[in-house]
Coordinates of C-alpha atoms in Angstrom, one line a residue:
Chain A
M1 CA 57.9 55.8 51.8
D2 CA 60.0 58.4 50.3
F3 CA 62.4 58.4 53.2
K4 CA 63.1 54.7 52.9
Y5 CA 64.2 55.1 49.3
L6 CA 66.2 58.2 50.3
K7 CA 68.0 56.4 53.0
E8 CA 68.7 53.5 50.7
Y9 CA 70.1 55.9 48.1
L10 CA 72.2 57.7 50.6
G11 CA 73.5 54.3 51.8
W12 CA 74.4 53.4 48.2
L13 CA 76.2 56.8 47.7
Y14 CA 78.2 56.2 50.9
Y15 CA 79.1 52.7 49.6
Q16 CA 80.4 54.2 46.3
Y17 CA 82.4 56.7 48.3
L18 CA 84.0 53.9 50.2
L19 CA 84.8 52.0 47.0
I20 CA 86.2 54.9 45.0
T21 CA 88.5 56.2 47.7
G22 CA 89.6 52.7 48.6
I23 CA 88.5 53.0 52.2
Y24 CA 86.4 49.9 51.8
V25 CA 89.4 47.7 52.5
L26 CA 90.3 49.4 55.8
E27 CA 89.2 48.5 59.3
P28 CA 86.3 50.5 60.8
W29 CA 88.4 52.7 63.1
E30 CA 90.7 53.7 60.2
Q31 CA 87.6 54.5 58.2
S32 CA 86.4 56.8 61.0
I33 CA 89.8 58.6 61.1
F34 CA 89.8 59.1 57.4
N35 CA 86.1 60.3 57.4
S36 CA 86.7 62.8 60.2
V37 CA 89.8 64.2 58.5
F38 CA 88.2 64.4 55.1
F39 CA 84.8 65.8 56.2
S40 CA 86.4 68.4 58.5
S41 CA 88.6 69.6 55.7
V42 CA 85.6 69.8 53.4
A43 CA 83.7 71.7 56.1
M44 CA 86.6 74.1 56.5
V45 CA 86.6 74.7 52.7
I46 CA 82.9 75.4 52.7
Y47 CA 83.1 77.8 55.7
T48 CA 86.0 79.7 54.1
S49 CA 84.3 80.0 50.8
Y50 CA 81.1 81.2 52.5
A51 CA 82.8 83.7 54.8
F52 CA 85.5 85.1 52.4
V53 CA 84.7 84.6 48.8
P54 CA 81.8 87.3 48.5
V55 CA 84.0 89.9 50.2
H56 CA 87.0 89.1 48.0
V57 CA 85.0 89.1 44.9
R58 CA 83.4 92.5 45.8
L59 CA 86.8 94.0 46.5
A60 CA 88.2 92.7 43.3
L61 CA 85.3 94.1 41.3
N62 CA 85.6 97.5 43.0
S63 CA 89.3 97.7 42.2
L64 CA 88.7 96.6 38.6
V65 CA 86.0 99.2 38.1
Q66 CA 88.2 101.9 39.6
A67 CA 91.1 100.9 37.3
L68 CA 88.8 101.1 34.3
L69 CA 87.3 104.4 35.3
C70 CA 90.7 106.0 35.9
H71 CA 91.7 105.4 32.3
Chain B
M1 CA 68.4 28.4 18.5
S2 CA 67.6 30.5 15.5
N3 CA 68.1 33.6 17.7
Q4 CA 71.6 32.5 18.5
L5 CA 72.3 31.9 14.8
N6 CA 71.2 35.4 14.0
L7 CA 73.4 36.7 16.8
L8 CA 76.4 34.7 15.5
Q9 CA 75.9 36.1 12.0
K10 CA 75.5 39.6 13.4
N11 CA 78.7 39.2 15.4
S12 CA 80.8 37.9 12.5
T13 CA 79.8 40.7 10.2
A14 CA 80.1 43.3 12.8
H15 CA 83.6 42.3 13.9
S16 CA 85.3 41.3 10.7
A17 CA 88.2 43.4 9.6
G18 CA 87.8 42.6 5.9
P19 CA 87.1 39.8 3.5
P20 CA 88.6 36.5 4.6
S21 CA 91.5 35.3 2.6
S22 CA 91.1 32.0 0.8
R23 CA 93.4 29.8 2.8
Q24 CA 93.8 31.6 6.1
R25 CA 91.2 32.8 8.5
F26 CA 91.0 36.5 9.0
Q27 CA 92.1 37.9 12.3
R28 CA 89.2 39.1 14.4
P29 CA 90.1 42.5 15.8
E30 CA 91.0 42.5 19.5
S31 CA 90.0 45.3 21.7
F32 CA 91.9 46.8 24.6
E33 CA 89.6 49.8 25.3
N34 CA 90.9 52.5 27.6
P35 CA 88.7 53.6 30.4
P36 CA 87.6 57.3 31.0
M37 CA 90.3 59.4 32.6
Y38 CA 88.6 59.7 36.0
V39 CA 88.9 55.9 36.5
A40 CA 92.7 56.0 36.3
V41 CA 92.7 59.1 38.7
M42 CA 90.5 57.3 41.2
T43 CA 92.5 54.1 41.0
Y44 CA 95.7 56.0 41.9
L45 CA 93.8 57.9 44.6
G46 CA 92.6 54.6 46.1
F47 CA 96.0 53.1 46.1
G48 CA 97.5 56.3 47.5
I49 CA 95.1 56.5 50.5
V50 CA 95.6 52.9 51.4
T51 CA 99.4 53.3 51.1
L52 CA 99.2 56.3 53.5
F53 CA 97.3 54.2 56.0
G54 CA 99.9 51.4 55.4
Y55 CA 102.6 53.8 56.6
F56 CA 100.5 54.8 59.6
R57 CA 100.0 51.2 60.6
D58 CA 103.7 50.4 60.1
F59 CA 104.5 53.4 62.4
L60 CA 102.1 52.0 65.0
R61 CA 103.7 48.6 64.8
A62 CA 107.2 50.1 65.1
V63 CA 106.3 52.2 68.1
G64 CA 104.7 49.2 69.7
L65 CA 101.1 50.4 70.0
E66 CA 100.0 47.5 67.9
K67 CA 100.9 43.8 67.8
C68 CA 102.8 42.7 64.7
H69 CA 101.3 39.5 63.2
I70 CA 103.8 39.1 60.4
A71 CA 107.4 38.2 60.3
R72 CA 109.9 40.7 61.5
E73 CA 113.5 40.7 62.5
R74 CA 114.5 39.7 66.1
E75 CA 115.8 42.3 68.5
E76 CA 119.4 41.3 68.0
Q77 CA 119.1 41.7 64.3
K78 CA 117.7 45.2 64.3
D79 CA 121.1 46.7 63.3
F80 CA 121.6 44.3 60.3
V81 CA 120.5 45.0 56.8
P82 CA 116.7 45.2 56.9
L83 CA 114.9 42.2 55.5
Y84 CA 111.3 43.4 55.3
Q85 CA 111.4 47.0 54.2
D86 CA 111.2 46.6 50.5
F87 CA 108.0 47.5 48.6
E88 CA 106.9 43.9 48.1
N89 CA 106.8 43.2 51.8
F90 CA 105.1 46.6 52.5
Y91 CA 102.5 45.7 49.9
T92 CA 101.9 42.2 51.4
R93 CA 101.7 43.5 55.0
N94 CA 99.5 46.5 54.4
L95 CA 97.4 45.8 51.3
Y96 CA 97.2 42.1 50.6
M97 CA 96.7 40.9 54.1
R98 CA 93.6 43.2 54.6
V99 CA 91.8 41.5 51.7
R100 CA 93.3 38.1 51.4
D101 CA 90.0 36.3 52.1
N102 CA 89.3 36.6 48.3
W103 CA 92.1 34.2 47.4
N104 CA 93.1 30.6 48.4
R105 CA 89.5 29.7 49.2
P106 CA 89.4 26.0 50.1
I107 CA 87.3 23.9 47.9
C108 CA 85.8 20.6 48.9
S109 CA 84.5 19.1 45.7
L110 CA 85.5 18.5 42.1
P111 CA 86.2 21.7 40.2
G112 CA 83.5 21.1 37.7
P113 CA 81.0 23.7 36.4
V114 CA 79.6 23.9 40.0
F115 CA 81.5 23.3 43.1
D116 CA 81.4 23.6 46.9
V117 CA 83.4 26.2 48.8
M118 CA 84.2 25.9 52.5
E119 CA 83.1 28.8 54.6
R120 CA 85.8 30.7 56.5
V121 CA 85.6 33.5 59.0
S122 CA 88.3 35.7 60.3
P123 CA 88.0 37.4 63.7
D124 CA 91.1 39.6 63.3
Y125 CA 90.7 41.1 59.8
N126 CA 92.2 38.3 57.7
W127 CA 95.4 37.6 59.7
T128 CA 94.0 34.2 60.8
F129 CA 91.2 32.1 59.4
S130 CA 89.0 29.5 60.9
L131 CA 86.7 27.2 59.0
T132 CA 83.1 27.1 60.3
G133 CA 82.6 23.6 59.1
K134 CA 79.8 24.6 56.8
T135 CA 80.1 24.6 53.0
I136 CA 78.6 26.9 50.4
D137 CA 77.1 24.4 48.0
D138 CA 76.6 24.7 44.2
V139 CA 78.7 27.7 43.6
I140 CA 79.0 28.3 39.8
N141 CA 82.6 27.9 38.9
M142 CA 83.9 30.7 36.6
G143 CA 87.6 30.4 37.6
S144 CA 88.8 26.9 36.9
Y145 CA 90.6 26.1 33.6
N146 CA 88.1 23.5 32.7
Y147 CA 87.6 24.5 29.1
L148 CA 86.2 21.2 27.7
G149 CA 84.7 20.0 31.0
F150 CA 87.0 17.0 31.4
A151 CA 87.2 17.6 35.2
E152 CA 84.5 15.1 35.9
N153 CA 84.0 12.2 38.3
D154 CA 81.4 10.2 36.4
G155 CA 82.2 6.5 36.8
D156 CA 81.5 5.5 33.2
F157 CA 83.9 8.0 31.7
L158 CA 86.7 7.1 34.2
K159 CA 86.5 3.3 33.8
T160 CA 89.7 3.1 31.8
V161 CA 91.5 5.3 34.3
A162 CA 90.5 2.9 37.1
D163 CA 91.6 -0.1 35.0
R164 CA 95.0 1.4 34.4
T165 CA 95.4 2.3 38.1
Q166 CA 94.7 -1.4 38.8
Q167 CA 97.3 -2.4 36.3
Y168 CA 100.1 0.1 36.9
G169 CA 99.5 1.5 40.4
L170 CA 100.0 5.2 41.1
G171 CA 103.7 6.0 41.5
V172 CA 106.3 5.5 38.8
C173 CA 109.2 5.7 41.2
S174 CA 111.7 6.6 38.6
T175 CA 112.7 9.1 35.9
R176 CA 111.9 8.5 32.2
Q177 CA 115.5 7.8 31.5
E178 CA 115.9 5.1 34.1
M179 CA 113.0 2.8 34.8
G180 CA 110.1 5.1 34.4
N181 CA 109.4 4.8 30.7
L182 CA 106.1 2.9 30.7
A183 CA 104.3 1.7 27.5
I184 CA 101.5 4.0 28.4
H185 CA 103.8 7.0 28.0
E186 CA 104.8 5.9 24.5
E187 CA 101.2 5.4 23.6
L188 CA 100.4 8.9 24.8
E189 CA 103.3 10.5 22.9
Q190 CA 102.2 8.9 19.7
L191 CA 98.7 10.1 20.2
V192 CA 99.8 13.6 20.9
A193 CA 101.9 13.6 17.8
T194 CA 98.9 12.4 15.7
F195 CA 96.6 14.9 17.4
L196 CA 98.8 17.9 16.5
G197 CA 99.8 16.7 13.1
V198 CA 103.6 16.5 13.8
E199 CA 106.2 13.8 13.7
S200 CA 106.9 13.2 17.3
S201 CA 106.3 14.5 20.8
M202 CA 107.4 14.0 24.4
I203 CA 105.5 14.4 27.6
F204 CA 106.5 15.7 31.0
G205 CA 105.0 15.4 34.4
M206 CA 104.6 19.2 35.1
G207 CA 103.5 22.0 32.8
F208 CA 105.6 24.7 34.4
A209 CA 108.6 22.5 34.4
T210 CA 108.1 21.7 30.7
N211 CA 108.9 25.3 29.8
S212 CA 111.5 26.1 32.5
M213 CA 113.5 22.9 32.0
N214 CA 113.4 22.6 28.2
I215 CA 114.2 26.0 27.0
P216 CA 117.7 25.8 28.6
A217 CA 118.2 22.6 26.6
L218 CA 117.3 24.3 23.3
V219 CA 119.1 27.6 23.6
G220 CA 122.2 28.7 25.4
K221 CA 124.8 31.5 25.5
G222 CA 125.2 33.2 22.2
C223 CA 121.6 32.7 21.2
L224 CA 118.9 35.4 21.1
I225 CA 115.4 35.0 22.6
L226 CA 112.7 37.4 21.4
S227 CA 109.9 37.1 23.9
D228 CA 106.5 38.8 24.1
E229 CA 106.0 41.4 26.8
L230 CA 103.2 39.4 28.5
N231 CA 104.8 35.9 28.5
H232 CA 104.1 33.6 31.4
T233 CA 106.6 33.3 34.2
S234 CA 107.6 29.7 33.2
L235 CA 108.8 31.0 29.8
I236 CA 110.7 33.9 31.4
L237 CA 112.3 31.6 33.9
G238 CA 113.3 29.1 31.2
A239 CA 114.8 31.9 29.1
R240 CA 116.7 33.3 32.1
L241 CA 118.0 29.9 33.1
S242 CA 119.3 29.3 29.6
G243 CA 121.8 32.2 29.7
A244 CA 120.7 33.5 26.3
T245 CA 120.2 37.2 25.6
I246 CA 116.6 38.2 25.9
W247 CA 114.9 41.0 24.0
V248 CA 111.3 41.9 24.7
F249 CA 108.9 43.1 22.0
K250 CA 105.5 44.8 22.6
H251 CA 102.6 42.5 23.0
N252 CA 101.4 41.1 19.7
N253 CA 103.1 44.0 17.9
M254 CA 104.6 42.9 14.6
Q255 CA 106.4 46.1 13.9
S256 CA 108.2 45.9 17.2
L257 CA 109.1 42.3 16.5
E258 CA 110.3 43.0 13.0
R259 CA 112.5 45.9 14.2
L260 CA 114.1 43.6 16.7
L261 CA 114.7 40.9 14.1
R262 CA 116.3 43.3 11.7
E263 CA 118.5 44.6 14.5
A264 CA 119.5 41.1 15.4
V265 CA 120.4 40.2 11.8
C266 CA 122.2 43.4 11.1
S267 CA 124.3 43.9 14.3
G268 CA 124.7 40.4 15.6
Q269 CA 126.0 39.6 19.2
P270 CA 126.7 42.6 21.4
R271 CA 130.4 43.1 21.4
T272 CA 131.8 40.7 18.8
H273 CA 129.2 41.3 16.2
R274 CA 129.2 37.7 15.2
P275 CA 125.9 36.4 14.0
W276 CA 123.6 35.0 16.6
R277 CA 123.8 31.2 16.9
K278 CA 120.0 30.9 17.1
V279 CA 117.1 33.4 17.2
L280 CA 114.1 32.0 19.0
I281 CA 110.8 33.8 19.0
M282 CA 108.7 32.8 22.1
V283 CA 105.0 33.5 22.0
E284 CA 101.9 32.0 23.6
G285 CA 98.7 30.8 21.9
I286 CA 96.3 32.6 24.2
Y287 CA 97.6 35.0 26.8
S288 CA 95.8 34.1 30.0
M289 CA 95.7 37.6 31.6
E290 CA 94.5 39.4 28.5
G291 CA 92.6 36.8 26.5
S292 CA 94.3 37.8 23.3
V293 CA 95.3 35.4 20.6
V294 CA 98.8 35.5 19.0
R295 CA 99.0 36.8 15.4
L296 CA 100.4 33.5 14.1
P297 CA 100.3 34.0 10.3
D298 CA 102.3 37.3 10.6
I299 CA 104.9 35.7 13.0
V300 CA 105.4 32.7 10.7
A301 CA 105.9 35.0 7.8
L302 CA 108.5 37.0 9.7
K303 CA 110.2 33.9 11.0
K304 CA 110.6 32.6 7.4
K305 CA 111.9 35.9 6.2
Y306 CA 114.5 36.4 8.9
K307 CA 115.4 32.7 9.4
A308 CA 114.4 32.5 13.1
Y309 CA 112.8 29.7 15.1
L310 CA 109.4 29.8 16.7
Y311 CA 108.4 28.4 20.1
L312 CA 104.7 28.4 20.6
D313 CA 103.3 27.8 24.1
E314 CA 99.7 26.6 23.7
A315 CA 98.9 26.1 27.4
H316 CA 95.5 27.7 27.2
S317 CA 94.7 27.3 23.5
I318 CA 95.2 23.6 22.9
G319 CA 91.8 21.9 22.9
A320 CA 90.0 25.2 23.5
V321 CA 90.2 27.0 20.1
G322 CA 90.0 25.8 16.5
P323 CA 87.1 24.0 14.8
T324 CA 88.2 20.6 16.1
G325 CA 90.2 21.7 19.1
R326 CA 93.7 21.5 17.7
G327 CA 94.8 24.9 18.9
V328 CA 95.8 28.2 17.2
T329 CA 97.5 26.5 14.2
E330 CA 94.1 25.1 13.2
L331 CA 92.4 28.4 14.1
F332 CA 94.5 30.2 11.5
G333 CA 94.7 27.3 9.0
L334 CA 98.5 27.0 9.2
D335 CA 100.7 24.0 8.6
P336 CA 101.9 22.6 12.0
S337 CA 105.4 21.9 10.5
D338 CA 105.8 25.7 10.2
I339 CA 106.2 25.9 13.9
D340 CA 109.5 24.6 15.2
V341 CA 108.6 23.8 18.8
M342 CA 105.0 23.3 19.8
M343 CA 104.6 23.2 23.5
G344 CA 101.4 22.8 25.5
T345 CA 100.0 21.6 28.8
F346 CA 97.4 19.0 29.7
T347 CA 96.2 20.9 32.8
K348 CA 93.7 23.2 31.1
S349 CA 91.6 21.4 28.5
F350 CA 92.3 17.8 29.4
G351 CA 91.6 17.8 33.1
A352 CA 95.0 16.3 34.0
A353 CA 98.5 17.6 34.7
G354 CA 101.7 17.8 32.7
G355 CA 102.9 19.2 29.5
Y356 CA 104.3 18.1 26.1
I357 CA 106.8 19.4 23.5
A358 CA 106.1 18.3 19.9
G359 CA 107.9 18.9 16.6
K360 CA 110.3 17.2 14.3
K361 CA 111.6 13.8 15.3
E362 CA 115.2 15.1 15.6
L363 CA 114.2 17.8 18.0
V364 CA 112.2 15.5 20.3
D365 CA 114.9 12.8 20.3
Y366 CA 117.5 15.5 21.3
L367 CA 115.2 16.6 24.1
R368 CA 114.8 13.0 25.4
S369 CA 118.5 13.0 26.4
H370 CA 119.3 16.6 27.0
S371 CA 116.4 18.0 28.8
H372 CA 116.6 18.3 32.6
S373 CA 113.0 17.4 33.1
A374 CA 113.4 14.2 31.1
V375 CA 116.6 13.1 32.8
Y376 CA 115.9 14.0 36.4
A377 CA 112.2 14.5 37.0
S378 CA 109.8 11.7 37.9
A379 CA 107.7 10.4 35.0
M380 CA 104.0 11.1 34.6
S381 CA 101.8 9.0 36.8
P382 CA 99.7 6.3 35.0
P383 CA 96.2 7.4 35.9
V384 CA 97.0 10.9 34.8
T385 CA 98.4 9.6 31.6
E386 CA 95.2 7.5 31.0
Q387 CA 93.0 10.5 31.7
I388 CA 94.9 12.5 29.0
L389 CA 94.6 9.5 26.6
R390 CA 90.9 9.2 27.1
A391 CA 90.3 12.9 26.9
M392 CA 92.3 13.2 23.7
K393 CA 90.6 10.2 22.1
C394 CA 87.3 11.7 23.1
I395 CA 88.2 15.0 21.3
M396 CA 89.5 13.2 18.2
G397 CA 86.4 11.0 18.1
L398 CA 88.5 7.8 18.3
D399 CA 86.3 6.4 21.1
G400 CA 83.4 6.2 18.6
T401 CA 81.3 9.0 20.0
T402 CA 80.8 12.6 19.1
V403 CA 81.0 13.8 22.7
G404 CA 84.4 15.5 22.2
Q405 CA 83.4 17.4 19.1
A406 CA 80.1 18.5 20.7
R407 CA 82.1 19.8 23.7
V408 CA 84.4 21.8 21.4
H409 CA 81.4 23.4 19.7
Q410 CA 79.7 24.0 23.0
L411 CA 82.7 25.9 24.3
A412 CA 82.9 28.0 21.1
E413 CA 79.2 28.9 21.4
N414 CA 79.5 29.7 25.1
T415 CA 82.4 31.9 24.4
R416 CA 80.7 33.9 21.7
Y417 CA 77.5 34.2 23.7
F418 CA 79.2 35.3 26.9
R419 CA 81.5 37.8 25.3
S420 CA 78.8 39.4 23.2
R421 CA 76.4 39.8 26.1
L422 CA 79.1 41.3 28.3
Q423 CA 80.0 43.8 25.6
E424 CA 76.4 44.8 25.2
M425 CA 76.0 45.3 28.9
G426 CA 78.8 47.9 28.8
F427 CA 81.8 46.2 30.6
I428 CA 85.3 46.7 29.3
I429 CA 86.5 43.3 28.1
Y430 CA 90.0 42.5 26.8
G431 CA 91.0 40.1 24.2
N432 CA 89.9 38.2 21.1
D433 CA 86.3 37.2 20.5
D434 CA 87.4 33.5 20.2
S435 CA 89.2 33.1 23.4
P436 CA 87.4 31.4 26.3
V437 CA 89.4 33.5 28.8
V438 CA 87.4 36.7 29.5
P439 CA 89.0 39.4 31.7
I440 CA 86.6 42.1 32.9
L441 CA 88.4 45.2 33.9
L442 CA 87.6 46.5 37.4
Y443 CA 90.4 49.0 37.9
M444 CA 89.9 50.3 41.5
P445 CA 91.2 48.2 44.4
G446 CA 88.1 48.7 46.5
K447 CA 85.8 47.5 43.7
V448 CA 87.9 44.4 43.0
V449 CA 87.5 43.3 46.6
A450 CA 83.8 44.2 46.8
F451 CA 83.2 42.4 43.5
S452 CA 84.7 39.1 44.6
R453 CA 82.9 39.1 47.9
A454 CA 79.5 40.0 46.4
M455 CA 79.9 37.3 43.7
L456 CA 80.5 34.7 46.3
K457 CA 77.5 35.8 48.2
R458 CA 75.5 35.3 45.1
K459 CA 77.1 31.8 44.8
I460 CA 79.4 32.5 41.8
G461 CA 83.1 31.9 42.3
V462 CA 85.4 34.2 40.3
V463 CA 89.1 34.9 40.3
V464 CA 90.2 38.5 40.7
V465 CA 93.7 39.6 39.9
G466 CA 95.3 42.7 41.2
F467 CA 98.6 44.5 41.3
P468 CA 101.7 42.3 41.1
A469 CA 100.2 40.0 38.4
T470 CA 98.7 42.9 36.3
P471 CA 99.7 46.6 35.8
I472 CA 98.7 48.7 38.8
T473 CA 95.8 50.4 37.1
E474 CA 94.4 47.4 35.4
A475 CA 93.0 45.1 38.1
R476 CA 90.5 42.6 36.6
A477 CA 88.3 39.7 37.2
R478 CA 89.1 36.8 34.9
F479 CA 86.3 34.4 33.8
C480 CA 87.2 31.0 32.3
L481 CA 84.4 29.5 30.3
S482 CA 83.8 25.8 30.1
A483 CA 82.0 23.5 27.8
A484 CA 80.3 22.1 30.9
H485 CA 78.5 25.4 31.6
T486 CA 74.9 25.2 30.5
K487 CA 73.1 28.2 29.1
A488 CA 71.1 28.5 32.3
M489 CA 74.3 28.9 34.3
L490 CA 75.7 31.5 31.9
D491 CA 72.4 33.4 32.1
Q492 CA 72.5 33.3 35.9
V493 CA 76.1 34.7 35.9
L494 CA 75.2 37.4 33.3
F495 CA 72.2 38.4 35.4
D496 CA 74.3 38.8 38.5
L497 CA 77.0 40.6 36.6
N498 CA 74.4 43.0 35.3
E499 CA 73.1 43.8 38.8
L500 CA 76.6 44.0 40.3
G501 CA 77.7 46.2 37.4
D502 CA 75.0 48.7 38.2
D503 CA 75.4 48.4 42.0
L504 CA 79.2 48.9 41.9
C505 CA 79.3 51.1 38.8
L506 CA 81.5 48.9 36.8
K507 CA 80.2 49.6 33.3
F508 CA 82.9 51.8 32.0
S509 CA 82.7 51.1 28.3
R510 CA 82.0 54.1 26.1
R511 CA 81.1 52.1 23.0
K512 CA 77.6 51.9 21.9
Y513 CA 76.1 48.5 21.2
S514 CA 72.5 48.1 20.2
P515 CA 70.5 45.6 22.3
R516 CA 69.8 42.3 20.8
P517 CA 66.6 42.3 18.8
Q518 CA 64.7 39.2 19.9
Q519 CA 66.4 37.7 22.8
H520 CA 64.4 39.5 25.5
N521 CA 61.1 37.6 25.8
N522 CA 61.6 33.8 25.6
N523 CA 64.9 33.2 27.5
D524 CA 65.2 35.9 30.1
D525 CA 61.8 35.5 31.8
T526 CA 62.3 31.9 32.8
D527 CA 65.9 32.3 33.9
F528 CA 65.1 35.0 36.5
E529 CA 63.3 32.4 38.5
L530 CA 66.6 30.7 39.4
D531 CA 67.4 33.1 42.2
S532 CA 64.2 32.8 44.2

């Protein structure tokens, strides 16, 4: 019961994505090309932020604390 | 009925700008609300992505991986100056062709309040169409310019038209100047002059040609034309053909117009600084893409102060506004002799074809011999002339019934109801509260296309307008109300608009309107049964 509404809602969200980016007017194979490029770049952004952002933030905080302690 | 009266009173007090002056009607404020910023960003994003894919498909066509369905140069001409590389051809090839099933839909019945649309399918994404043979019946017509509902095929109403066809035949086979001046044309010209309250008028067979062929007869080199930003193509073409200097002022902006008038009077013609031979201000009664009404009292005051002439194109407003349908002069309570050249068309409110120019007798007599349309174009066909005669007599009440007056009132009521309900729902609407042309802003190209297709699926025919006819960020759907629409039809359309507005997220308005107090129970419940 819940899954049916969830599927419908996700379908509606995908429809909004098609309308807003203008992909709605393209042929299906062009839509697949755009989707694959877009979602792979989004996946790369997510992976990079997961893998590198905590390390960079920790290093930045360390150097900030050291700079404050030296003075 | 009393609910609607309450609504009307609420509307007039909510929208009035101030106390009405004694002789003239106050100008209702017109709204051109701006959407939230993210809407403009997404519109540009949508256009950008589709343009990128357009370049990609052009590349595939050039390389030869894809068959090219549209015109291109032959092999021998590849080294010549390219014919199809400009932006307009790019846009047509890559954006318009993908979605052109929303325009030029073939219709197989009278364009009344409901009509029948032929069903088309396209196997190759709108490059070619084939008709299936089936029709989509009883589609509610929200796109035809049928303001007073005179596009009808009832035998009783058309009896005089049939009689005249028996008497005169269909073709005139001549121009007005040679052998084409029929008695029925003179009758119509006198009736039009009486209808508008002017001395004399002249009729032409085509509305577009009325503008484009008569403006060159009125102004020439050494004259100045001050034309509104959003004037129709026929006015612009006529102005360019005349050879006069054209200055453009901002839409309905009186400060811009006054500045241009002062400049014209002070500095004169460009190099010689002689005074201009004539200064002609060209405006329209209702602008069909915006639904806005011209500020006629201000323009007449300016014209008298700076000694200019006024050309008023009432294509959409004649018959559709004003308490008795006489157009914008009656709406503002002005004297028709203040306007030098009154022009209008019979296509919209009278259900026929053609145009007229009316004014002082000297002006119209001059046009009879100097206008290209009068001298060279074929005269108006007799059944069309009789249709205009019967429609005009109906509006004026000369046929002894009150049908015409009832239609004018019905149109005004439909306009007020439709506009107020749309504003409450949260759509962005442009234009004046009195104009029967209602543009709903859709902005994004994907939504424009989805809207048109979804409305046809729900059996409502709408006209959507996109980039070349409107600015690139302001794509819209334009609704033309008619006196022939019943309240049930309007409620059906409003219900579907409400659902589509939620489905496609089209309700961009950020103004707050309180919901109507009593209208929820009695009307809405019964109307929802229509779509079972």
